[in-house]
Coordinates of C-alpha atoms in Angstrom, one line a residue:
M1 CA 14.2 60.0 85.1
K2 CA 14.2 63.2 83.0
I3 CA 10.9 64.8 81.9
I4 CA 10.7 67.0 78.8
T5 CA 8.4 69.4 77.0
S6 CA 7.2 68.9 73.4
S7 CA 9.6 71.7 72.3
Q8 CA 12.5 69.9 74.0
A9 CA 11.5 66.7 72.3
K10 CA 11.6 68.3 68.9
L11 CA 14.9 70.0 69.6
I12 CA 16.4 66.6 70.7
D13 CA 15.2 65.1 67.5
K14 CA 16.7 67.9 65.5
L15 CA 20.1 67.8 67.1
T16 CA 20.2 64.0 66.7
I17 CA 19.5 64.2 63.0
E18 CA 22.0 67.1 62.6
K19 CA 24.7 64.8 64.0
G20 CA 24.1 62.2 61.3
I21 CA 21.5 59.8 62.7
A22 CA 18.8 59.8 60.0
S23 CA 15.2 60.4 61.0
E24 CA 14.3 57.1 59.3
T25 CA 16.7 55.4 61.8
L26 CA 14.9 57.0 64.8
M27 CA 11.5 56.1 63.4
E28 CA 12.6 52.4 62.8
Q29 CA 13.9 52.2 66.4
A30 CA 10.7 53.7 67.7
A31 CA 8.6 51.3 65.6
F32 CA 10.5 48.2 66.9
S33 CA 9.8 49.3 70.5
V34 CA 6.1 49.7 69.7
A35 CA 6.1 46.3 68.0
D36 CA 7.9 44.6 70.9
I37 CA 5.4 46.0 73.4
A38 CA 2.4 45.2 71.2
E39 CA 3.5 41.6 71.2
T40 CA 3.1 41.5 75.0
F41 CA -0.6 41.8 74.5
E42 CA -0.5 38.5 72.6
P43 CA -2.9 39.8 69.9
T44 CA -4.3 37.7 67.0
S45 CA -5.4 40.8 65.0
I46 CA -4.1 44.4 65.1
L47 CA -5.5 47.7 63.7
C48 CA -3.1 50.6 63.4
V49 CA -5.1 53.8 63.5
V50 CA -2.9 56.6 62.3
G51 CA -3.0 60.2 61.2
K52 CA -0.5 61.7 58.8
G53 CA 2.5 62.9 60.8
N54 CA 5.6 61.3 62.1
N55 CA 3.6 59.7 65.0
A56 CA 1.6 58.0 62.2
G57 CA 4.9 57.0 60.6
D58 CA 5.9 55.2 63.8
G59 CA 2.5 53.4 63.9
I60 CA 2.7 52.3 60.3
A61 CA 6.2 51.1 60.7
A62 CA 5.3 49.2 63.8
G63 CA 2.4 47.6 61.9
R64 CA 4.8 46.5 59.1
I65 CA 7.2 45.0 61.6
L66 CA 4.3 43.1 63.3
K67 CA 3.1 41.9 59.9
N68 CA 6.5 40.6 59.1
R69 CA 6.5 38.7 62.4
G70 CA 3.4 36.9 61.3
Y71 CA 0.6 39.0 62.9
N72 CA -2.7 39.9 61.1
V73 CA -2.3 43.7 60.8
E74 CA -4.4 46.3 59.1
I75 CA -4.0 50.1 58.9
L76 CA -6.6 52.8 59.0
I77 CA -5.4 56.3 57.8
V78 CA -7.4 59.2 59.2
G79 CA -6.9 62.2 57.0
D80 CA -5.5 63.0 53.6
P81 CA -2.3 60.9 53.1
T82 CA -1.1 63.3 50.4
Q83 CA -0.7 65.9 53.1
G84 CA 1.4 63.7 55.3
S85 CA 4.9 64.3 56.6
P86 CA 7.9 62.9 54.6
G87 CA 8.4 60.2 57.3
F88 CA 4.7 59.2 57.1
K89 CA 4.8 59.0 53.3
K90 CA 8.0 56.9 53.4
Q91 CA 6.6 54.4 55.8
L92 CA 3.3 54.2 53.9
E93 CA 5.2 53.4 50.7
I94 CA 7.1 50.6 52.5
A95 CA 4.0 49.2 54.1
K96 CA 2.3 48.8 50.7
K97 CA 5.2 46.5 49.6
Y98 CA 4.3 44.2 52.5
E99 CA 0.8 43.9 51.2
I100 CA -0.8 45.2 54.4
N101 CA -4.5 46.0 54.1
I102 CA -4.7 49.8 54.3
Y103 CA -8.0 51.7 54.7
R104 CA -8.3 55.4 54.1
S105 CA -10.8 57.5 56.1
R106 CA -13.4 54.7 56.3
I107 CA -13.9 55.5 60.0
D108 CA -17.4 54.2 60.2
E109 CA -17.0 51.2 58.0
I110 CA -14.6 49.3 60.2
N111 CA -15.6 47.1 63.1
Y112 CA -13.0 48.2 65.6
S113 CA -14.1 45.5 68.0
Q114 CA -12.9 42.7 65.8
Y115 CA -9.3 43.6 66.7
D116 CA -7.6 42.4 69.8
L117 CA -5.2 45.4 69.8
I118 CA -5.5 48.9 68.4
I119 CA -2.2 50.9 68.0
D120 CA -3.0 54.6 68.3
G121 CA -0.8 56.7 66.1
L122 CA -3.3 59.5 65.3
I123 CA -1.6 62.5 66.9
G124 CA 1.7 62.9 68.6
I125 CA 3.2 65.4 71.0
G126 CA 2.6 68.4 68.8
L127 CA -1.1 68.8 69.5
T128 CA -2.1 72.4 70.4
G129 CA -5.8 72.7 69.5
E130 CA -9.0 70.8 70.2
V131 CA -9.4 67.5 68.4
K132 CA -12.3 67.7 65.9
G133 CA -13.8 66.0 62.9
D134 CA -12.7 62.6 61.6
V135 CA -9.9 62.4 64.3
A136 CA -12.4 62.9 67.1
Q137 CA -14.7 60.4 65.5
A138 CA -11.9 57.8 65.3
I139 CA -11.0 58.4 68.9
T140 CA -14.6 57.8 69.9
R141 CA -14.7 54.5 68.0
I142 CA -11.4 53.4 69.5
N143 CA -12.6 54.0 73.0
S144 CA -15.9 52.2 72.5
S145 CA -14.3 49.2 70.8
G146 CA -13.5 47.2 73.9
S147 CA -10.1 46.3 72.3
K148 CA -6.8 46.8 74.1
V149 CA -5.1 50.0 73.1
L150 CA -1.4 50.9 72.8
S151 CA -0.7 54.6 72.2
V152 CA 2.4 55.8 70.5
D153 CA 4.3 58.5 72.5
V154 CA 1.1 60.0 74.0
P155 CA -2.6 59.1 73.7
S156 CA -4.1 61.0 70.8
G157 CA -6.0 64.1 72.1
I158 CA -3.8 64.7 75.2
S159 CA -1.6 67.7 75.5
S160 CA 1.9 66.5 76.2
D161 CA 2.8 69.7 78.0
T162 CA -0.3 70.2 80.3
G163 CA -2.0 66.8 80.5
E164 CA -5.2 68.3 79.4
V165 CA -7.8 66.5 77.2
M166 CA -8.1 68.5 74.1
G167 CA -11.7 67.8 73.4
T168 CA -11.5 64.0 73.4
A169 CA -8.7 61.6 73.9
V170 CA -7.8 57.9 73.4
E171 CA -8.0 55.8 76.6
A172 CA -4.9 53.7 76.3
D173 CA -4.0 50.5 78.2
Q174 CA -0.4 51.3 77.7
T175 CA 1.6 54.2 76.2
V176 CA 5.1 53.8 74.8
T177 CA 7.1 57.1 74.8
F178 CA 10.5 57.6 73.5
G179 CA 13.7 58.6 75.3
F180 CA 12.1 60.7 78.0
L181 CA 8.8 61.1 79.8
K182 CA 6.7 64.1 78.7
I183 CA 5.3 66.5 81.3
G184 CA 1.6 65.9 80.4
Q185 CA 1.9 62.2 80.8
L186 CA 2.4 62.7 84.6
L187 CA -0.5 65.1 85.2
Y188 CA -4.2 64.4 85.6
P189 CA -6.3 63.8 83.7
A190 CA -3.7 62.5 81.3
R191 CA -2.4 59.9 83.7
E192 CA -5.7 58.1 83.5
Y193 CA -5.6 58.1 79.7
C194 CA -2.0 56.9 79.4
G195 CA -2.4 53.7 81.2
E196 CA 0.9 52.1 82.0
I197 CA 3.8 54.1 80.5
K198 CA 6.8 52.5 79.0
V199 CA 9.9 54.6 78.1
A200 CA 11.7 53.2 75.1
P201 CA 15.3 54.2 74.5
L202 CA 16.3 55.7 71.1
S203 CA 19.7 56.9 69.8
F204 CA 19.0 60.5 70.8
D205 CA 21.8 63.0 71.1
N206 CA 22.5 63.5 74.9
S207 CA 24.1 66.9 74.8
L208 CA 21.0 68.5 76.2
I209 CA 20.4 66.1 79.1
N210 CA 22.1 68.2 81.7
S211 CA 20.0 71.2 80.8
I212 CA 16.7 69.3 81.3
N213 CA 15.6 70.6 84.7
R214 CA 12.5 68.4 85.3
E215 CA 12.7 64.9 86.8
L216 CA 10.6 62.1 88.1
I217 CA 11.3 61.1 91.7
L218 CA 12.3 57.4 91.9
E219 CA 13.7 55.4 94.7
N220 CA 17.2 55.9 93.3
T221 CA 16.7 59.6 93.3
V222 CA 16.0 59.4 97.0
K223 CA 18.5 56.8 98.3
N224 CA 21.5 59.2 98.0
L225 CA 19.6 61.9 100.0
L226 CA 19.1 59.9 103.2
P227 CA 21.1 61.7 105.8
N228 CA 24.1 59.8 107.3
R229 CA 23.9 58.9 111.0
P230 CA 27.4 58.4 112.3
E231 CA 27.6 56.2 115.4
D232 CA 29.5 58.8 117.4
S233 CA 26.8 61.4 116.9
Y234 CA 24.7 63.3 119.5
K235 CA 21.2 64.7 119.3
Y236 CA 22.1 68.3 118.3
K237 CA 24.0 67.0 115.4
F238 CA 20.7 66.0 113.8
G239 CA 19.1 69.4 114.3
T240 CA 16.3 70.9 116.2
V241 CA 12.8 71.3 114.7
L242 CA 10.5 73.9 116.4
I243 CA 6.9 73.4 115.5
L244 CA 4.6 76.4 116.1
A245 CA 1.2 75.1 115.3
G246 CA -2.3 74.4 116.5
S247 CA -5.0 76.4 118.2
E248 CA -7.8 75.7 120.7
K249 CA -9.9 74.8 117.7
Y250 CA -7.4 72.5 116.0
P251 CA -5.3 70.7 118.7
G252 CA -4.6 67.6 116.6
A253 CA -2.7 69.0 113.6
P254 CA 0.5 69.9 115.5
I255 CA 0.7 66.4 117.0
L256 CA 1.0 64.8 113.5
S257 CA 3.7 67.4 112.5
A258 CA 5.7 66.6 115.7
I259 CA 5.5 62.9 115.3
G260 CA 6.5 63.2 111.6
A261 CA 9.6 65.1 112.5
Q262 CA 10.5 62.8 115.4
K263 CA 10.1 59.6 113.4
T264 CA 12.3 60.7 110.5
G265 CA 15.5 61.5 112.4
A266 CA 15.4 65.0 113.9
G267 CA 17.6 65.2 116.9
M268 CA 15.2 67.4 118.9
V269 CA 11.5 68.2 118.3
K270 CA 10.0 71.0 120.2
L271 CA 6.3 71.6 119.9
I272 CA 4.6 74.8 121.2
T273 CA 0.9 75.3 120.8
P274 CA -1.6 77.9 122.0
G275 CA -4.2 75.3 123.1
D276 CA -3.8 72.0 124.8
S277 CA -2.1 69.3 122.7
S278 CA -0.5 67.6 125.6
H279 CA -1.7 64.2 124.6
V280 CA 1.2 64.2 122.1
L281 CA 3.3 63.1 125.1
A282 CA 1.3 59.9 125.4
L283 CA 2.0 59.2 121.7
E284 CA 5.7 60.3 121.7
P285 CA 7.1 61.3 125.1
S286 CA 10.5 62.3 123.6
I287 CA 8.8 65.4 122.1
I288 CA 9.5 68.6 124.1
Y289 CA 6.1 70.2 124.6
R290 CA 4.5 73.3 126.1
S291 CA 1.2 75.1 125.8
L292 CA 0.7 78.9 125.9
K293 CA -2.8 78.3 127.2
K294 CA -4.6 80.6 124.9
E295 CA -6.9 80.3 121.9
H296 CA -4.4 81.2 119.2
F297 CA -0.9 82.7 118.7
E298 CA -0.6 86.5 119.0
E299 CA 2.0 88.9 117.7
K300 CA 3.6 89.4 121.1
D301 CA 4.4 85.7 121.2
V302 CA 7.2 86.2 118.8
D303 CA 9.2 88.0 121.5
N304 CA 8.0 85.6 124.2
L305 CA 9.3 82.6 122.2
K306 CA 12.7 84.2 121.3
E307 CA 14.8 81.7 123.1
E308 CA 13.1 78.6 121.6
I309 CA 13.2 80.2 118.1
E310 CA 16.9 81.1 118.2
K311 CA 17.8 77.6 119.4
S312 CA 16.0 75.9 116.5
N313 CA 17.4 75.0 113.0
V314 CA 14.0 75.1 111.3
I315 CA 10.6 76.3 112.1
V316 CA 7.5 74.4 111.0
L317 CA 4.7 77.0 111.0
G318 CA 1.0 76.8 110.2
P319 CA -0.8 73.5 110.9
G320 CA -4.0 74.2 112.7
I321 CA -3.1 77.8 113.7
T322 CA -6.2 79.5 112.0
E323 CA -6.1 82.9 110.4
N324 CA -6.4 84.5 113.8
A325 CA -2.6 84.0 114.1
K326 CA -2.0 86.2 111.0
D327 CA -0.1 89.0 112.9
F328 CA 2.0 86.4 114.7
V329 CA 3.0 84.7 111.4
T330 CA 3.8 88.0 109.7
K331 CA 6.1 89.2 112.5
L332 CA 7.8 85.9 113.0
V333 CA 8.6 85.6 109.3
N334 CA 9.8 89.2 108.9
T335 CA 11.9 88.9 112.0
Y336 CA 13.7 85.6 111.3
K337 CA 13.4 85.0 107.5
D338 CA 17.1 85.6 107.0
D339 CA 18.3 83.6 109.9
K340 CA 16.0 80.5 110.1
K341 CA 14.7 77.9 107.7
F342 CA 10.9 77.8 107.5
V343 CA 8.2 75.3 106.4
L344 CA 5.0 77.1 105.9
D345 CA 1.8 75.1 105.8
A346 CA -2.0 75.7 106.1
D347 CA -3.0 79.1 107.4
A348 CA 0.5 80.3 107.6
L349 CA 0.3 80.5 103.8
S350 CA -2.1 83.4 104.1
I351 CA 1.1 85.5 104.5
L352 CA 1.6 85.2 100.7
K353 CA -1.3 87.7 100.3
E354 CA 0.8 90.4 102.1
K355 CA 2.6 92.6 99.7
D356 CA 5.1 93.8 102.3
V357 CA 6.3 90.2 103.1
K358 CA 9.1 88.7 101.0
L359 CA 10.2 85.2 101.3
N360 CA 13.6 83.8 100.3
K361 CA 15.5 80.5 99.8
N362 CA 15.1 79.6 103.5
F363 CA 11.4 78.9 102.9
V364 CA 9.4 75.9 101.9
I365 CA 5.7 76.4 101.3
T366 CA 3.4 73.4 101.1
P367 CA 0.0 74.4 99.6
H368 CA -2.7 72.1 98.2
V369 CA -4.8 73.3 95.3
G370 CA -7.3 75.1 97.6
E371 CA -4.7 77.0 99.5
L372 CA -2.7 77.9 96.4
S373 CA -5.7 79.2 94.6
K374 CA -6.2 81.8 97.3
V375 CA -2.9 83.4 96.5
Y376 CA -2.0 82.3 93.0
K377 CA -4.6 82.5 90.2
N378 CA -2.8 80.2 87.6
V379 CA -3.1 77.1 89.6
K380 CA -4.5 74.5 87.2
N381 CA -1.9 71.7 86.7
D382 CA 0.4 74.4 85.3
V383 CA 4.0 73.3 85.8
F384 CA 5.3 76.4 84.0
G385 CA 3.3 78.8 86.0
L386 CA 4.2 77.1 89.3
E387 CA 7.9 77.4 88.3
E388 CA 7.5 81.1 87.7
Y389 CA 5.7 81.6 91.0
A390 CA 8.6 79.8 92.8
K391 CA 11.0 82.2 91.1
E392 CA 8.9 85.2 92.1
L393 CA 8.8 84.0 95.7
N394 CA 12.4 82.8 95.6
C395 CA 11.5 79.7 97.6
T396 CA 10.7 76.0 97.3
I397 CA 7.1 75.0 96.6
V398 CA 5.6 71.6 97.4
F399 CA 2.3 71.7 95.5
K400 CA 0.4 68.8 97.0
S401 CA -1.8 67.1 94.4
S402 CA -2.4 63.7 92.7
T403 CA 0.9 64.5 91.1
T404 CA 2.9 66.5 93.6
L405 CA 5.2 69.1 92.1
I406 CA 8.3 70.3 93.9
T407 CA 10.1 73.3 92.4
N408 CA 12.4 76.1 93.3
G409 CA 11.9 77.7 89.9
E410 CA 15.2 76.3 88.6
K411 CA 14.6 72.6 89.1
T412 CA 11.3 70.7 89.3
Y413 CA 10.5 67.2 90.6
F414 CA 7.4 65.2 90.0
N415 CA 6.2 62.8 92.8
I416 CA 3.6 60.3 91.6
T417 CA 4.2 57.9 94.5
G418 CA 1.2 58.8 96.5
N419 CA -2.5 57.8 96.2
S420 CA -5.9 58.8 97.4
S421 CA -5.3 57.5 100.9
L422 CA -3.4 60.8 101.5
A423 CA -6.5 62.9 100.6
K424 CA -7.4 63.2 104.3
G425 CA -7.1 65.9 107.0
G426 CA -3.7 65.5 108.7
S427 CA -1.7 64.2 105.8
G428 CA -0.3 67.7 105.1
D429 CA 0.5 68.2 108.8
L430 CA 2.5 65.0 108.9
L431 CA 4.4 66.0 105.7
S432 CA 5.3 69.4 107.1
G433 CA 6.9 67.8 110.1
V434 CA 8.8 65.4 108.0
L435 CA 10.1 68.2 105.7
G436 CA 11.2 70.1 108.8
S437 CA 13.1 67.1 110.1
Y438 CA 15.1 66.6 106.9
I439 CA 16.0 70.3 106.7
A440 CA 17.1 70.2 110.3
Q441 CA 19.4 67.3 109.5
G442 CA 21.3 69.4 107.0
L443 CA 19.6 68.8 103.6
T444 CA 18.8 71.8 101.3
T445 CA 15.2 72.8 101.2
L446 CA 14.8 71.2 97.8
Q447 CA 16.5 67.9 98.9
A448 CA 14.4 67.8 102.0
C449 CA 11.2 68.1 99.9
I450 CA 12.2 65.4 97.5
I451 CA 13.0 62.8 100.2
G452 CA 10.3 63.9 102.6
S453 CA 7.5 63.7 100.2
Y454 CA 8.7 60.3 98.9
V455 CA 9.0 58.8 102.4
V456 CA 5.5 59.9 103.3
Y457 CA 3.9 59.0 99.9
K458 CA 5.7 55.6 99.5
T459 CA 4.7 54.6 103.0
A460 CA 1.1 55.5 102.3
R461 CA 1.1 53.6 99.0
D462 CA 2.6 50.5 100.6
L463 CA 0.2 50.6 103.6
S464 CA -2.9 51.1 101.5
L465 CA -2.5 47.5 100.2
E466 CA -3.3 46.3 103.7
H467 CA -5.4 49.1 105.1
T468 CA -7.1 50.3 101.8
N469 CA -7.2 53.9 100.7
Y470 CA -10.4 54.3 102.7
S471 CA -9.1 53.3 106.1
L472 CA -5.5 54.4 106.1
T473 CA -4.9 57.4 108.4
P474 CA -2.1 59.9 108.8
K475 CA -1.3 58.5 112.2
I476 CA -0.9 54.9 110.8
I477 CA 1.4 56.4 108.1
A478 CA 3.5 58.2 110.7
D479 CA 3.9 55.0 112.7
N480 CA 5.2 53.2 109.7
L481 CA 7.6 55.7 108.1
Y482 CA 10.5 53.6 109.4
K483 CA 9.6 50.9 106.8
T484 CA 10.3 53.2 103.9
I485 CA 13.4 54.6 105.5
Q486 CA 14.6 51.0 106.1
Q487 CA 14.1 50.3 102.4
L488 CA 16.1 53.3 101.4
N489 CA 18.9 52.5 103.9
S490 CA 19.3 48.9 102.7

């Protein structure tokens, strides 16, 4: 499912109208979708709270349609209607002919609580500044009404490009958006304000669809990425994952990475740690393991591990290694960056601070917000900044968050499958191993990140119904990855 910016939405509107589909037609289609969804609330009385733009026109038209279907509908206009858009003025003129009760700027004189449903058409996707004055006051009254709320396109007060609350915002039960999802709807805090999002089709011009480079990850996105496993295959056909991870201080992190790689189809998983993580063999004896019997990796270990490195298809580097391994990481990356694929996680990401280290398309980095903030200042839910950073690094970034963003700078994917059960130590270690597995099996770095994140996150979401978000652990997720893979393979 494609995701667009506010400027792309306006351009699509413009191109559609230029090809002969009138703006009134698009507004009527949008209004019918709003009205249809409004009916699912089974309201007895409806208040349409609108501003003066085209978003308000959608709200007024929806109110008129609902009035014509027999519902008790009233309209509150916030702002000067003489300053409204042409679409707004047209819909207001039509609504008057249907004898709908229309209030103008009487924000405090209306008992919002008397309505079962409030349709929010105050502000659309064009919001850029902070909400103030009468509009802010109306939003406060809507939120305190106790009524169900249906927002048109985006909850008023939300930036459709960043997901930020611009001062104050409507807390919707549902949001109906048109044609495509908007970036801000998928980011926090906006996700909490949108409620359930419904995407309504309109007669939009489709000439731009192939140029839209942002997409929501759905099951159908992932199904086609699952690597084939021909019956006449052998282990090396499915690749070798080399995991260089752990330390005397953190012996558990590499175990989760190794199990994640093994349970998602890699042909060979080799785990080398400085300290003792040998209990991985009790959990998964098929993993090839050895310990260097030291506190942490050292620069000289790059040469000592040459044979294992050269026989691998992908190197998972970082979980649990600590910053003491910095020289090891730097030499390993500089030596093999053109010949090997890498997944960098945890303390391996400190390499991004080094000006003399350059990554390339062979690399996946998997930071969470704390790790990314150490090397990249513009970290706040900034899709555009993250895309620029991926271009600068020339690699694929998996930004682990409540909405996980996956980008190589050219294409960006949004993963909203996960939940708070993943906000635990070890979840990222598991994910890094899964990503390495899919890269080893022949997927591109971007493809591996799409399917790998989905498999881990979907498994976690499904399991949390049984285990709860509190009790679910990365090890339980690892042991149940097969269930999601089974669903994708059916």
